[in-house]
PDB file of C-alpha atoms in Angstrom:
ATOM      1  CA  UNK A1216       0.000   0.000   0.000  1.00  0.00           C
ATOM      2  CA  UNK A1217       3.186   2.509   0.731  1.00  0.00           C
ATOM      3  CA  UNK A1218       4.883   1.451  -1.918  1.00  0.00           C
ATOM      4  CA  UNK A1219       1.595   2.517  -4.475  1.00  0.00           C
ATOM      5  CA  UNK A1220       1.328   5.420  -2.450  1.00  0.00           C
ATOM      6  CA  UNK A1221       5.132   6.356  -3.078  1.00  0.00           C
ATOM      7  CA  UNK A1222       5.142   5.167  -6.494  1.00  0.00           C
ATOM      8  CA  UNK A1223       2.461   7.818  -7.478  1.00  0.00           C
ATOM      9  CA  UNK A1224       3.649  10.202  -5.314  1.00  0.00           C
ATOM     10  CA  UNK A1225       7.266   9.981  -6.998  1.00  0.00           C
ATOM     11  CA  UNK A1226       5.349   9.811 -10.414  1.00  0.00           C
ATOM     12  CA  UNK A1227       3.783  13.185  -9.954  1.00  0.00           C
ATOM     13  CA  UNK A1228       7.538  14.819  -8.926  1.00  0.00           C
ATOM     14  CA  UNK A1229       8.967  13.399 -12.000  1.00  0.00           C
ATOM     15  CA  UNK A1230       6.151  14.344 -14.466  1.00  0.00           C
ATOM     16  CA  UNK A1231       6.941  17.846 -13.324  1.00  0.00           C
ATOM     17  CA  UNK A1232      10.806  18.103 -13.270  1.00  0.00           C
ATOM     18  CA  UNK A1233      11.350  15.899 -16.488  1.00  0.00           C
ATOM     19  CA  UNK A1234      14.198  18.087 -17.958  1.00  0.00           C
ATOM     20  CA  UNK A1235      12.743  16.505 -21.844  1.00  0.00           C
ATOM     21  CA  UNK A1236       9.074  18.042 -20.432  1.00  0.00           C
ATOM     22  CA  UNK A1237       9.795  21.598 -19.919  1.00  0.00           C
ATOM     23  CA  UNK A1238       7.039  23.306 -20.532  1.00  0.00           C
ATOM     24  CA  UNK A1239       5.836  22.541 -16.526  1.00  0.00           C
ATOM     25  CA  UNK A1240       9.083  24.132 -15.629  1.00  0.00           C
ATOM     26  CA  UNK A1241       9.050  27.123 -17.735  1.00  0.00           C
ATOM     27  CA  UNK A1242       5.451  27.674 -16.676  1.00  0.00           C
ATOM     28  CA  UNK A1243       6.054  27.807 -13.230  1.00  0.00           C
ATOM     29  CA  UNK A1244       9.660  29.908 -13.592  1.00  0.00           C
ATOM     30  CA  UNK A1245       7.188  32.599 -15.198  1.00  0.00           C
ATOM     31  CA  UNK A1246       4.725  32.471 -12.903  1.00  0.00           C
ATOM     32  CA  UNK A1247       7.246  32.562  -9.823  1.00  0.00           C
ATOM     33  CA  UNK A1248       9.665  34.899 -10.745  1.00  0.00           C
ATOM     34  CA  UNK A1249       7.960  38.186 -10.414  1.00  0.00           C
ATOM     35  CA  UNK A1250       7.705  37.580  -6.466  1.00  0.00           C
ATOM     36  CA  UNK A1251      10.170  37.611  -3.287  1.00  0.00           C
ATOM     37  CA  UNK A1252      10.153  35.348  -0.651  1.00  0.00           C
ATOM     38  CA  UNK A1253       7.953  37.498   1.530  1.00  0.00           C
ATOM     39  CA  UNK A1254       5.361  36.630  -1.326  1.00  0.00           C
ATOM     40  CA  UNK A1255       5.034  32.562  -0.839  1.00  0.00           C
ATOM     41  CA  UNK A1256       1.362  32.715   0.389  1.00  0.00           C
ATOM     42  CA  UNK A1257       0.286  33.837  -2.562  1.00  0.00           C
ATOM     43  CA  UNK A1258       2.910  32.411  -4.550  1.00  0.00           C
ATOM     44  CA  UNK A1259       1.750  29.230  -2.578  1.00  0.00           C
ATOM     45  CA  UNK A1260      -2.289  29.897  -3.450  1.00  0.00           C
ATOM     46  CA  UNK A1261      -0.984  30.435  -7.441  1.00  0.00           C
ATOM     47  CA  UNK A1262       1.039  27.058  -7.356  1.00  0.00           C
ATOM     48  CA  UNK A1263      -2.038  25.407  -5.346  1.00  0.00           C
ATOM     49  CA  UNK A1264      -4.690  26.620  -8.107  1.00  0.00           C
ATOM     50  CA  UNK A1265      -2.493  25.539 -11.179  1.00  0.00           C
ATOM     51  CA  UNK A1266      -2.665  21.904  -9.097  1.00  0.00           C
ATOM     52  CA  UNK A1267      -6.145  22.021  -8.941  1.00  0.00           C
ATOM     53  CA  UNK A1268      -6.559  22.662 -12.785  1.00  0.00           C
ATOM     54  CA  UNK A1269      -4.303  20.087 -13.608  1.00  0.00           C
ATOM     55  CA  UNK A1270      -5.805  17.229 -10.784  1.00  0.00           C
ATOM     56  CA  UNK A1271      -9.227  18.405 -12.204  1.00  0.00           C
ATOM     57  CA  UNK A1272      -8.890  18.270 -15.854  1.00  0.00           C
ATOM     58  CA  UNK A1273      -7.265  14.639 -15.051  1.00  0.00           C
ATOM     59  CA  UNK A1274     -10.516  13.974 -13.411  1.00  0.00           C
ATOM     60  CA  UNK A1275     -12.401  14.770 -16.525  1.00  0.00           C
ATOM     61  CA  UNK A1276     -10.434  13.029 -18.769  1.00  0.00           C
ATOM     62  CA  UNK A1277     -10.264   9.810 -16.704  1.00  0.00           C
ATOM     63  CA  UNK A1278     -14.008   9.598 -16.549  1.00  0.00           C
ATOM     64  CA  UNK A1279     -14.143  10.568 -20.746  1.00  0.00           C
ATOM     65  CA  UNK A1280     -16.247  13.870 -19.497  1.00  0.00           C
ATOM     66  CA  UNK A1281     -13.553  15.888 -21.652  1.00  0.00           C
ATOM     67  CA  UNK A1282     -11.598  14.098 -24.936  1.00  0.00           C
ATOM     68  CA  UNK A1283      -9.518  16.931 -26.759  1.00  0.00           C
ATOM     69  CA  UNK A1284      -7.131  16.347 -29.469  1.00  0.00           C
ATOM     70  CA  UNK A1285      -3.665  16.429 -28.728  1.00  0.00           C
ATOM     71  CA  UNK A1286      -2.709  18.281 -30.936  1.00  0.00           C
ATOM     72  CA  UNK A1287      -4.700  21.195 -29.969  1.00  0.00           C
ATOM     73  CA  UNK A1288      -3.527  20.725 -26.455  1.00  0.00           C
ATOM     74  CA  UNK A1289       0.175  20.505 -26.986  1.00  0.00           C
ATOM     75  CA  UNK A1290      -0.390  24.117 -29.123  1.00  0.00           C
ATOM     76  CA  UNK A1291      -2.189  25.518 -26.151  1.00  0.00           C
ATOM     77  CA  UNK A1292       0.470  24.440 -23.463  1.00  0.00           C
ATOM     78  CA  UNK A1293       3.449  26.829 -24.873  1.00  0.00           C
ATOM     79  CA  UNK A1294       0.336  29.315 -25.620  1.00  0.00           C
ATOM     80  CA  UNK A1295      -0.284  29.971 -21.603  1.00  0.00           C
ATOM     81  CA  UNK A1296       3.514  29.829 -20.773  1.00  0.00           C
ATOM     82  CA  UNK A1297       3.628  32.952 -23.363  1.00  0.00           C
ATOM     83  CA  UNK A1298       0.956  34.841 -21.968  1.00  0.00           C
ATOM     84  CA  UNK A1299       2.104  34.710 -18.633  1.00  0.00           C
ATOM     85  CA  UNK A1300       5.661  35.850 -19.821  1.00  0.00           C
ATOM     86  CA  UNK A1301       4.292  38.612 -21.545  1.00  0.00           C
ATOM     87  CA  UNK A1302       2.035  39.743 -18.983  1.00  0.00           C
ATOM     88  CA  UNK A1303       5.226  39.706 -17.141  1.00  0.00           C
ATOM     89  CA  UNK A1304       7.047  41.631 -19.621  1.00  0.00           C
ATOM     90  CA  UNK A1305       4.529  44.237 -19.950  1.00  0.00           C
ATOM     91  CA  UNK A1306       3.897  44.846 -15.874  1.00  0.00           C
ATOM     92  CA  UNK A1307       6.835  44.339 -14.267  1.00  0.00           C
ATOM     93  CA  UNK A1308       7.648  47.399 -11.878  1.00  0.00           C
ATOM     94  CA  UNK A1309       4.491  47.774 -11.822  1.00  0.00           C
ATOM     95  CA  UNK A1310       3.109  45.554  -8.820  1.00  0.00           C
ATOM     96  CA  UNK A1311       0.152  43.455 -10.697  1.00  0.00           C
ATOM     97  CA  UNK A1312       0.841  40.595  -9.506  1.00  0.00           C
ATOM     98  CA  UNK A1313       0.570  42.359  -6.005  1.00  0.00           C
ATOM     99  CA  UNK A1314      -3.402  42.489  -6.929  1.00  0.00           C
ATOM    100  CA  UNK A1315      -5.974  40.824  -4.935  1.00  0.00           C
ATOM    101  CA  UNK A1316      -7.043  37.206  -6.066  1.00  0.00           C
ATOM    102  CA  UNK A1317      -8.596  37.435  -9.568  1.00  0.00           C
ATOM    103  CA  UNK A1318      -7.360  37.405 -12.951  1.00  0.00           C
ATOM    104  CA  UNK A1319      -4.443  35.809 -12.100  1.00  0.00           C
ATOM    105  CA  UNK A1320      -5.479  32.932 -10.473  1.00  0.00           C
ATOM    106  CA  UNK A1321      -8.214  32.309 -12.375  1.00  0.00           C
ATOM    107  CA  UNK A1322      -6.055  32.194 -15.355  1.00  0.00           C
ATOM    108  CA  UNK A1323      -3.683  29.738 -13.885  1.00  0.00           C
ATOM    109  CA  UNK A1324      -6.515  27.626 -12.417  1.00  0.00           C
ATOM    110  CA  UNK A1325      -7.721  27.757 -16.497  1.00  0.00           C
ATOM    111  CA  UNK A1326      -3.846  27.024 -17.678  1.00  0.00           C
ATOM    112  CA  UNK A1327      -3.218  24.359 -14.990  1.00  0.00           C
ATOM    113  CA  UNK A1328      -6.974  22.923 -17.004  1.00  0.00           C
ATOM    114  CA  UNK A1329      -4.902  22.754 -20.096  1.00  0.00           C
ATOM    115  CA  UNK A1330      -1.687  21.271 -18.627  1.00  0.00           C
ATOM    116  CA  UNK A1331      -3.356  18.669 -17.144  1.00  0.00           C
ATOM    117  CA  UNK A1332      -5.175  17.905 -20.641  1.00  0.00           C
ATOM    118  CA  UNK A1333      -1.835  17.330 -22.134  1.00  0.00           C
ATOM    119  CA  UNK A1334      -1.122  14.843 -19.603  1.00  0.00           C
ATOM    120  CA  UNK A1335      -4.305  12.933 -19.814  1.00  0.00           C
ATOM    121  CA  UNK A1336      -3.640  10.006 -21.889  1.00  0.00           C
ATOM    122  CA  UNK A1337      -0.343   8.751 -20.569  1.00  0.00           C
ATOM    123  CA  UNK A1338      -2.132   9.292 -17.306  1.00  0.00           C
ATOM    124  CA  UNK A1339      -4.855   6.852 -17.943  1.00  0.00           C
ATOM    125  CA  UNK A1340      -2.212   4.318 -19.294  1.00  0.00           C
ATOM    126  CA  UNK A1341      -1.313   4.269 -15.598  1.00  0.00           C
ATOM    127  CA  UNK A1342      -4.093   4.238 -14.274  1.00  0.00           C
ATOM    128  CA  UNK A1343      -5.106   1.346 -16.564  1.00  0.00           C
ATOM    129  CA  UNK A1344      -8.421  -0.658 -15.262  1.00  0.00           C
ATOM    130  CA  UNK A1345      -7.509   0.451 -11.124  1.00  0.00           C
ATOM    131  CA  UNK A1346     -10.659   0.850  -9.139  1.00  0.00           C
ATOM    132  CA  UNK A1347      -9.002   3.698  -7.181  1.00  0.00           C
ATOM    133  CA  UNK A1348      -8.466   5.947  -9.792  1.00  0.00           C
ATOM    134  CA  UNK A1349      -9.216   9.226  -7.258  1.00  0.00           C
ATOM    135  CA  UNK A1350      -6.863   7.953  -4.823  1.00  0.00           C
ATOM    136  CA  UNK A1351      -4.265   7.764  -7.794  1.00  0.00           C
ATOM    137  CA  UNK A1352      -5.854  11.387  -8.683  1.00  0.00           C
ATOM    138  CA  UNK A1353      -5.073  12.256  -5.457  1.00  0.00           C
ATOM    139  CA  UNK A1354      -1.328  10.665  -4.664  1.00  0.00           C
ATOM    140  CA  UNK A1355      -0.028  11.782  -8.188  1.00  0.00           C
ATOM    141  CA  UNK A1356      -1.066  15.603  -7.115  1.00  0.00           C
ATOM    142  CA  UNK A1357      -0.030  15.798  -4.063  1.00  0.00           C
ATOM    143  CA  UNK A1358       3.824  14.928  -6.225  1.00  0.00           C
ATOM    144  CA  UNK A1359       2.795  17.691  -8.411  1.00  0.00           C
ATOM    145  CA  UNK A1360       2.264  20.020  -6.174  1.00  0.00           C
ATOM    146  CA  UNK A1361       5.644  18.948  -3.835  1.00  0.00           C
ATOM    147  CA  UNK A1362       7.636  19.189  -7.134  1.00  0.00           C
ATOM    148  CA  UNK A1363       6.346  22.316  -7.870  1.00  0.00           C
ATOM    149  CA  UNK A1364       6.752  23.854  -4.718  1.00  0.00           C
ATOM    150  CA  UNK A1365      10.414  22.898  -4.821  1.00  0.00           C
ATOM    151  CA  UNK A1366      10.610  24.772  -7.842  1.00  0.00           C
ATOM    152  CA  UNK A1367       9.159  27.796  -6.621  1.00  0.00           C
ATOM    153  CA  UNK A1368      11.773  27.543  -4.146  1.00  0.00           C
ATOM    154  CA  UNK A1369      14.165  27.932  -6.161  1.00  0.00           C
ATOM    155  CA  UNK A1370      13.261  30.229  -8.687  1.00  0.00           C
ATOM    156  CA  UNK A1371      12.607  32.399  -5.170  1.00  0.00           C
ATOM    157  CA  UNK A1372      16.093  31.326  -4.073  1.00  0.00           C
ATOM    158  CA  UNK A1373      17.836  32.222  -7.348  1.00  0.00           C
ATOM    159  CA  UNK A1374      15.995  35.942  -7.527  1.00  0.00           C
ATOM    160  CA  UNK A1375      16.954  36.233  -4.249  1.00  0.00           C
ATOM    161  CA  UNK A1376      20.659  35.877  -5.015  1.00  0.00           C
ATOM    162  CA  UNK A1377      20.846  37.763  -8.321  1.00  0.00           C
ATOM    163  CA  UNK A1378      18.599  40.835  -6.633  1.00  0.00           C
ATOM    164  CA  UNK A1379      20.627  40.614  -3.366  1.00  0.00           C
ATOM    165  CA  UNK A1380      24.084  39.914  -3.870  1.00  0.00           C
ATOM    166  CA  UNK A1381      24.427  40.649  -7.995  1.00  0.00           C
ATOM    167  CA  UNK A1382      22.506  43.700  -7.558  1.00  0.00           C
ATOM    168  CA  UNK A1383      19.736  42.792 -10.258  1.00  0.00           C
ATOM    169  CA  UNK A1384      17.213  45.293 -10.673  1.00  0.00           C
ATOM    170  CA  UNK A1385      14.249  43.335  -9.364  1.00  0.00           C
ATOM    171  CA  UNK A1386      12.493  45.133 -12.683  1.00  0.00           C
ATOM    172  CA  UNK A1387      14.922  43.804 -14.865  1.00  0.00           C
ATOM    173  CA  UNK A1388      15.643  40.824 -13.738  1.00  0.00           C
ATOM    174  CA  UNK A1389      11.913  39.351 -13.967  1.00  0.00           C
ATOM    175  CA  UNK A1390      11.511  41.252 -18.109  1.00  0.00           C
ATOM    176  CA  UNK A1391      15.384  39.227 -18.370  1.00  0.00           C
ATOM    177  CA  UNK A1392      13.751  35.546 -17.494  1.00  0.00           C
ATOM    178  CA  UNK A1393      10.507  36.063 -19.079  1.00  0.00           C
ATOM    179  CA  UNK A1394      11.572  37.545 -22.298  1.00  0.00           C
ATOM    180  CA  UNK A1395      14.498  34.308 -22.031  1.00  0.00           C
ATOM    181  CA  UNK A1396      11.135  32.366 -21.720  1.00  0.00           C
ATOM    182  CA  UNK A1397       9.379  33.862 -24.309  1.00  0.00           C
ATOM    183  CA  UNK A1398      12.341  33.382 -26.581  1.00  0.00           C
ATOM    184  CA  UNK A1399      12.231  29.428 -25.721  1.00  0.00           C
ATOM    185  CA  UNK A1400       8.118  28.810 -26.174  1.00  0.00           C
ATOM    186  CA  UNK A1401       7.768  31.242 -29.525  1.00  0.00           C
ATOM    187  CA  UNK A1402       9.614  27.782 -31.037  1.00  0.00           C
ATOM    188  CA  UNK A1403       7.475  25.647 -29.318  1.00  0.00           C
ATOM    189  CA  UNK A1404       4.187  27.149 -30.776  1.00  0.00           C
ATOM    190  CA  UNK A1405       5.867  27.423 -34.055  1.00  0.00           C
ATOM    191  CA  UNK A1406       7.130  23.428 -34.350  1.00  0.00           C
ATOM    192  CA  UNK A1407       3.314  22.678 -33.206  1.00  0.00           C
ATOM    193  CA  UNK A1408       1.814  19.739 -34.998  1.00  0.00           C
ATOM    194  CA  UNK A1409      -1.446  21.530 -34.879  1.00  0.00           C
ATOM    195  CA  UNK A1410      -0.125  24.372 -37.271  1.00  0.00           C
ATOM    196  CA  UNK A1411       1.212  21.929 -39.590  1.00  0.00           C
TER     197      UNK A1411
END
């Protein structure tokens, strides 16, 4: 029973920091970076709601409430990661992300949705004919959101370090990772099967 437990548990961590995968990473450096570690609550509640889009769309998928091509989905992923890098490009200095609970985590309830779509079918090879498929749910998120949170960490730690001991302009420093990000997704969207 432990060992299950673990087993999805672990799967969860490594479906979010598989290097070949990045698009979970690069999500989650965009949405992090614009905040210190006096932030994490909210930076916390952000991570928490992109969870709950992905556990949920998982849910739909499992049960066939919600089939989408994947194709459409894997177009969609690099789509989010670029709006949220942009956003961050076009307010930084300027203390959006500082506003109370709305767009923004609506949005990345809505992009954690569409995440979790793209995972969907490996997911149910997993889960194969299992009776306990919300307990699986359940285990595999909670690795999601422990990988994730180590991530936040540090992307926190690193801004920390370049804002604190390199000097970066805090300004700078979050247009210099999200226009880096923006730079590695345009390709993504580009290369999509669902343009070809």
């Amino acid at each position: 029973m432990l060992e299950n437990f673990w087993f999805n548990v672990q799967y969860g961590i490594n479906h979010v920091l598989d290097v070949k995968a990045y698009d979970h990473l690069l999500f989650l450096i965009v949405l992090t970076v614009p905040y210190l570690f006096k932030d994490w609550k909210r930076v916390l509640l952000l991570v928490t709601m992109f969870t709950l889009g992905h556990t949920l769309s998982l849910v739909l998928a499992v049960y066939n409430i919600v089939s989408v091509k994947a194709s459409m989905v894997e177009f969609l992923i690099p789509i989010t990661i670029l709006v949220v890098a942009l956003f961050n490009v076009f307010t930084s200095g300027k203390g959006a992300q500082k506003e109370k609970v709305g767009i923004l985590f609506l949005s990345t309830l809505f992009f954690g949705l569409i995440h979790g779509l793209g995972f969907a079918r490996e997911f149910k090879m997993l889960l194969g004919d299992s009776d306990n498929k919300i307990v699986l749910l359940l285990e595999f998120a909670l690795g999601i959101e422990l990988s994730q949170i180590i991530i936040v960490f540090s992307v926190l730690l690193f801004g920390y370090i370049m804002q604190t001991i390199f000097r970066f302009n805090k300004r700078d420093w979050i247009m210099v990772i999200s226009a880096i990000v923006v730079g590695l997704v345009i390709p993504m969207i580009l290369n999509s099967e669902f343009l070809s």
